[in-house]
XYZ file of C-alpha atoms in Angstrom:
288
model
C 0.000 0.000 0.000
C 2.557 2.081 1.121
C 4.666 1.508 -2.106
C 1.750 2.255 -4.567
C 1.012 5.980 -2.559
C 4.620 6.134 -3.496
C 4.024 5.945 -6.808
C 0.776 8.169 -7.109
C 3.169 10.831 -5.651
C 5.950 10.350 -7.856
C 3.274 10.675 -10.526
C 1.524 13.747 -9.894
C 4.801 14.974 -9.040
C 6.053 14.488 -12.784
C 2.560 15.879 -13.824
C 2.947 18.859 -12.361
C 6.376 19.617 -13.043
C 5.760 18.947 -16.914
C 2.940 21.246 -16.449
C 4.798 24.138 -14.928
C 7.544 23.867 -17.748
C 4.940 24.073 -20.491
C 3.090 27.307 -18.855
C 4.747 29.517 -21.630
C 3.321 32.994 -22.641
C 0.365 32.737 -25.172
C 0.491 34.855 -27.849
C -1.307 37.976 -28.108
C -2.853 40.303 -30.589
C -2.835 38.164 -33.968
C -3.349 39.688 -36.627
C -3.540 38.906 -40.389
C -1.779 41.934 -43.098
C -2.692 41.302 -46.794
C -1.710 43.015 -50.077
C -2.190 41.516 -53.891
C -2.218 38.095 -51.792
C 0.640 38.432 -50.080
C -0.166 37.404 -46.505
C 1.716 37.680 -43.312
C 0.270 36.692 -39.967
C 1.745 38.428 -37.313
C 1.547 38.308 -32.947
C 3.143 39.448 -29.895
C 4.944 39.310 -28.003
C 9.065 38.549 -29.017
C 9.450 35.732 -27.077
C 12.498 34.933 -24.406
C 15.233 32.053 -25.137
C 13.220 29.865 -22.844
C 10.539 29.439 -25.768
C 9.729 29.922 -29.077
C 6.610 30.006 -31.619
C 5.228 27.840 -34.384
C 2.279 28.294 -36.439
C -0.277 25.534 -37.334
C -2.683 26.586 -40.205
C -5.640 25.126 -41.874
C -8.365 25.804 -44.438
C -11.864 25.370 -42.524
C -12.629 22.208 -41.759
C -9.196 20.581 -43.786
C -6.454 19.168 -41.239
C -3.438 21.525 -39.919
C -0.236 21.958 -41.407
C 2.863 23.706 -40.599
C 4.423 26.188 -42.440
C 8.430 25.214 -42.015
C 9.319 28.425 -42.333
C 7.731 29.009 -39.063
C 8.590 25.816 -36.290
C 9.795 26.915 -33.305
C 11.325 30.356 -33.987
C 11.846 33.103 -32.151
C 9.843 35.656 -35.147
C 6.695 37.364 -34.615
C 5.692 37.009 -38.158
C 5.038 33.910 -40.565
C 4.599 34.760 -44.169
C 1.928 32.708 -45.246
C 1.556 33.347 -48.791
C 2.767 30.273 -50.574
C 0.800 28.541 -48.084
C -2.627 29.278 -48.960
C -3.347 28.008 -52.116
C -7.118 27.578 -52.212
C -7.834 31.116 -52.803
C -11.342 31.219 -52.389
C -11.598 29.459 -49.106
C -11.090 31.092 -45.439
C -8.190 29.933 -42.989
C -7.320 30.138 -39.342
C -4.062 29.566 -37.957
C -2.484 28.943 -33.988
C 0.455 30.373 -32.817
C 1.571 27.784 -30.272
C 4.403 28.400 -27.419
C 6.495 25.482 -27.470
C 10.078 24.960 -26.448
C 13.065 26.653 -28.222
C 14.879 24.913 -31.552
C 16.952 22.052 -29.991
C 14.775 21.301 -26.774
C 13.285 18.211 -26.923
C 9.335 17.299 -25.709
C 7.122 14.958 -24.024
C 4.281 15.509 -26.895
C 2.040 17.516 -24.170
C -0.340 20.077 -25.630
C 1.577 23.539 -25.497
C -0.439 26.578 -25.108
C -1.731 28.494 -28.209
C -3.826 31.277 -29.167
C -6.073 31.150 -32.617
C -6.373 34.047 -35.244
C -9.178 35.560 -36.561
C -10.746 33.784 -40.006
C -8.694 35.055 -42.980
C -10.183 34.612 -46.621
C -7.961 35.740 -49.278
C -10.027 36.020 -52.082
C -12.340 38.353 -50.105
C -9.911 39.630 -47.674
C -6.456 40.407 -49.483
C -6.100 44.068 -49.993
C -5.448 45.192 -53.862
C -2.767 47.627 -54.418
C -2.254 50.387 -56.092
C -2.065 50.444 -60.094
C -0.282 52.078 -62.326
C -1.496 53.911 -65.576
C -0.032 55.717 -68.440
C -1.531 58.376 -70.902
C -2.108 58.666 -74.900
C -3.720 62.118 -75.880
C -5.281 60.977 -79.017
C -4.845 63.309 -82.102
C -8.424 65.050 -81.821
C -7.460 66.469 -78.268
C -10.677 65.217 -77.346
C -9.561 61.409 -76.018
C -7.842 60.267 -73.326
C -6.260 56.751 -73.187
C -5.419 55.125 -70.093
C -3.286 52.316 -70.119
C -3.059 50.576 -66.810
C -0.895 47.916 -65.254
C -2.792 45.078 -63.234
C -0.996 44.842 -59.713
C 0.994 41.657 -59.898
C 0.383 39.271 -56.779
C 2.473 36.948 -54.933
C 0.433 34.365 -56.249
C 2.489 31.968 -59.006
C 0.826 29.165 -61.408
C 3.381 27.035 -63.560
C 6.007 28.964 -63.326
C 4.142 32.562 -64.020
C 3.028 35.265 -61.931
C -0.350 36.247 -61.628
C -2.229 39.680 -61.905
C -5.033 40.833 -60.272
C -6.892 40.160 -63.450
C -5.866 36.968 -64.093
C -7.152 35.968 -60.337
C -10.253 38.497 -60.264
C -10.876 37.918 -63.967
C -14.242 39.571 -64.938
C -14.516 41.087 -61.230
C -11.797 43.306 -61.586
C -13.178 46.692 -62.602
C -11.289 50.099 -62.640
C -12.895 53.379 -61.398
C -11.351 56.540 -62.338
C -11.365 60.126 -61.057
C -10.754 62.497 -63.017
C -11.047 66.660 -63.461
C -9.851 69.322 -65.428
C -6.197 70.602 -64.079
C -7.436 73.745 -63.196
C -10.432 72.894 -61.166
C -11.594 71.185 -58.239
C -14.596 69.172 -59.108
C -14.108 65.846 -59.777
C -16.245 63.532 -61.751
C -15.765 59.211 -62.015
C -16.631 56.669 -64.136
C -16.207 52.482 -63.908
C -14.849 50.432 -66.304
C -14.118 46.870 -67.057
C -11.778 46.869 -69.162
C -8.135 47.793 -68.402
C -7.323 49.824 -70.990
C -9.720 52.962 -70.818
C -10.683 55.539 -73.446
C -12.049 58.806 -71.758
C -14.111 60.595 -74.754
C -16.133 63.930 -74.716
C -13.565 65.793 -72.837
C -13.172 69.516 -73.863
C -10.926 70.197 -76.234
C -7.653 72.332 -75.165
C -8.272 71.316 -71.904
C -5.265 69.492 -69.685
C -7.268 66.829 -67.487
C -5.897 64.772 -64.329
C -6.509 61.386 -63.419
C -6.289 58.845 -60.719
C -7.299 54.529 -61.213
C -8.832 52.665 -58.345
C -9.390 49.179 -58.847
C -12.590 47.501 -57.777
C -14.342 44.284 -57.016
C -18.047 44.855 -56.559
C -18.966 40.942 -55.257
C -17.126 41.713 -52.328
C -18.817 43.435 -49.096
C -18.237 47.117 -49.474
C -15.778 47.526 -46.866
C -13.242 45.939 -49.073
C -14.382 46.642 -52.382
C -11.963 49.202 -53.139
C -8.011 48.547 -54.022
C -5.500 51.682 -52.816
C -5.764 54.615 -55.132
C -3.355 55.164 -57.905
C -0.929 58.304 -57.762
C -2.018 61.166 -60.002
C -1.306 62.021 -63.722
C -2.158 64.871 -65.829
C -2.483 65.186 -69.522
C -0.214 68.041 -71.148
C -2.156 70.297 -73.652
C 0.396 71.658 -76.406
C -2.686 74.482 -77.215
C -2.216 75.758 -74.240
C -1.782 79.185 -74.074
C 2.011 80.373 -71.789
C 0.485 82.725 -69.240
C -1.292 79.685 -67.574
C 1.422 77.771 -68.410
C 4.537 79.771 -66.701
C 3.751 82.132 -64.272
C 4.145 86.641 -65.334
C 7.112 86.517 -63.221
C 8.669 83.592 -65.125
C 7.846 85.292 -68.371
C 9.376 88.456 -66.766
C 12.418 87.278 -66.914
C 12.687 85.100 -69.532
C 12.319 88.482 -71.463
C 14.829 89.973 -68.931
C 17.436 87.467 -69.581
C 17.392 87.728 -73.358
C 17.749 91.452 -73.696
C 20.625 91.165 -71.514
C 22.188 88.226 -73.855
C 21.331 90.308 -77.069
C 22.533 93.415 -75.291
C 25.789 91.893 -74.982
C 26.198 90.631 -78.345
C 25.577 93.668 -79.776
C 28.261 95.865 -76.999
C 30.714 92.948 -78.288
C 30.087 93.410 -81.660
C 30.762 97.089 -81.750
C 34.037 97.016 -79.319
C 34.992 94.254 -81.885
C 33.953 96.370 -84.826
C 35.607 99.766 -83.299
C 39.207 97.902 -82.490
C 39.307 96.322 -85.996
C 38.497 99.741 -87.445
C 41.335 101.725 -85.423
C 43.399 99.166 -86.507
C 43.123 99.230 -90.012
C 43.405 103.211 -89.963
C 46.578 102.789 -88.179
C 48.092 100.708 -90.537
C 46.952 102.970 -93.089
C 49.353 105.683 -92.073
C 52.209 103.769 -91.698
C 52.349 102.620 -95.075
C 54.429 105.653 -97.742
C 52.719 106.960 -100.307
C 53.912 105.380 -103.849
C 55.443 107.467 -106.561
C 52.698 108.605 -109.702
């Protein structure tokens, strides 16, 4: 009797130890950062040399997997992008607080803390385009040609655009006004490359390309906005091009560099004058 309280002791002993060097810190505030499907999950806090972190992942309802990128190590972040290949389902992931690279483990359940549901197709933020302008011949038409966003996502060996993931989705909306005025007006298209028609003639016009994808809930419909570009209109008369001042003395600086052309064409004019007089008179006068 005596020798099997013994042993309960002994037990619960071990039990408790094992479960005192397990009680690691849990991770806190994870969070999931997305751009053209490139997808980090991030936590705090940096952990100590007596533990590390390792993320399990897993599309809803599928099994978890590790990323090996991200087992046991001492990071906050785990780029996730290669990982999640079903696009259009959702994922969670734990950060678990295991023992540091090198330590072994009994196989006990370390603590972990679960992220918030991440779906890229619906989630992934799209960035920024860019776009380039043809003034067509009539002054009248605007082309915009713009670049789909390329994504971190890859299929045999190519990478993919927004529009080759979105497909038919993928819409552009563009703001656009006339250079010298505030009000600005917006249209939607589907097509990438954009023809802006009607616009006044003689008129410079500025735009800006925003992509879109109306299926998703209008929170993140919107992509970041591209940077601005204005057409240049040749007609244009140069007072609202340059500034009075600049015109001022532009006129300025060419009287002064005509001025002195002429002052050193008559000093040049006067000394090759005096001296072909003075070699005049010091030539003798021939016999008749």
């Amino acid at each position: 009797m005596k020798l099997q309280t013994s042993l309960v002791m002994v037990l619960l002993s071990t039990h408790c130890t094992s479960g005192a060097d397990h009680s690691y810190p849990r991770a806190q505030n994870v969070t999931w950062s997305s751009t053209n499907f490139k997808t980090i999950l991030s936590w705090e806090p940096k952990p100590s040399v007596d533990y590390s972190y390792t993320v399990e992942f897993s599309v809803a309802g599928g099994d978890r997997q590790r990323n090996h990128h991200c087992i046991r190590s001492n990071a906050t972040m785990c780029d996730l992008s290669v990982s999640l290949t079903e696009l259009k389902s959702c994922y969670s992931a734990d950060i678990v607080s295991e023992p540091p690279l090198g330590t072994t483990s009994d196989g006990t359940e370390f603590p972990h803390t679960t992220s918030p549901r991440f779906c890229p197709y619906q989630d992934t933020e799209i960035g920024r385009p860019t776009f380039n302008l043809t003034v067509h011949e009539d002054k009248k038409t605007i082309t915009l040609h713009v670049t789909d966003p390329l994504t971190a996502v890859f299929k045999d060996g190519h990478q993919l655009s927004i529009r080759d993931i979105f497909s038919d989705e993928l819409q552009y909306k563009v703001l656009y006004r006339k250079q010298k005025s505030t009000g600005t007006k917006m249209q939607t298209f589907s097509s990438s490359v954009i023809a802006m028609t009607n616009l006044d003639k003689g008129e410079s016009y500025c735009f800006s390309v925003q992509a879109q994808i109306p299926s998703r809930r209008s929170e993140k419909q919107f992509g970041q906005m591209s940077a601005t570009k204005c057409s240049h209109n040749d007609e244009e008369p140069i007072l609202k091009v340059y500034s009075p001042a600049v015109i001022a003395g532009g006129i300025l600086f060419i009287l002064i560099v005509i001025g002195l052309i002429i002052t050193i064409t008559v000093i040049y004019c006067s000394q090759k004058g005096k001296a072909q007089k003075s070699g005049a008179e010091g030539c003798p006068l021939r016999d008749v």
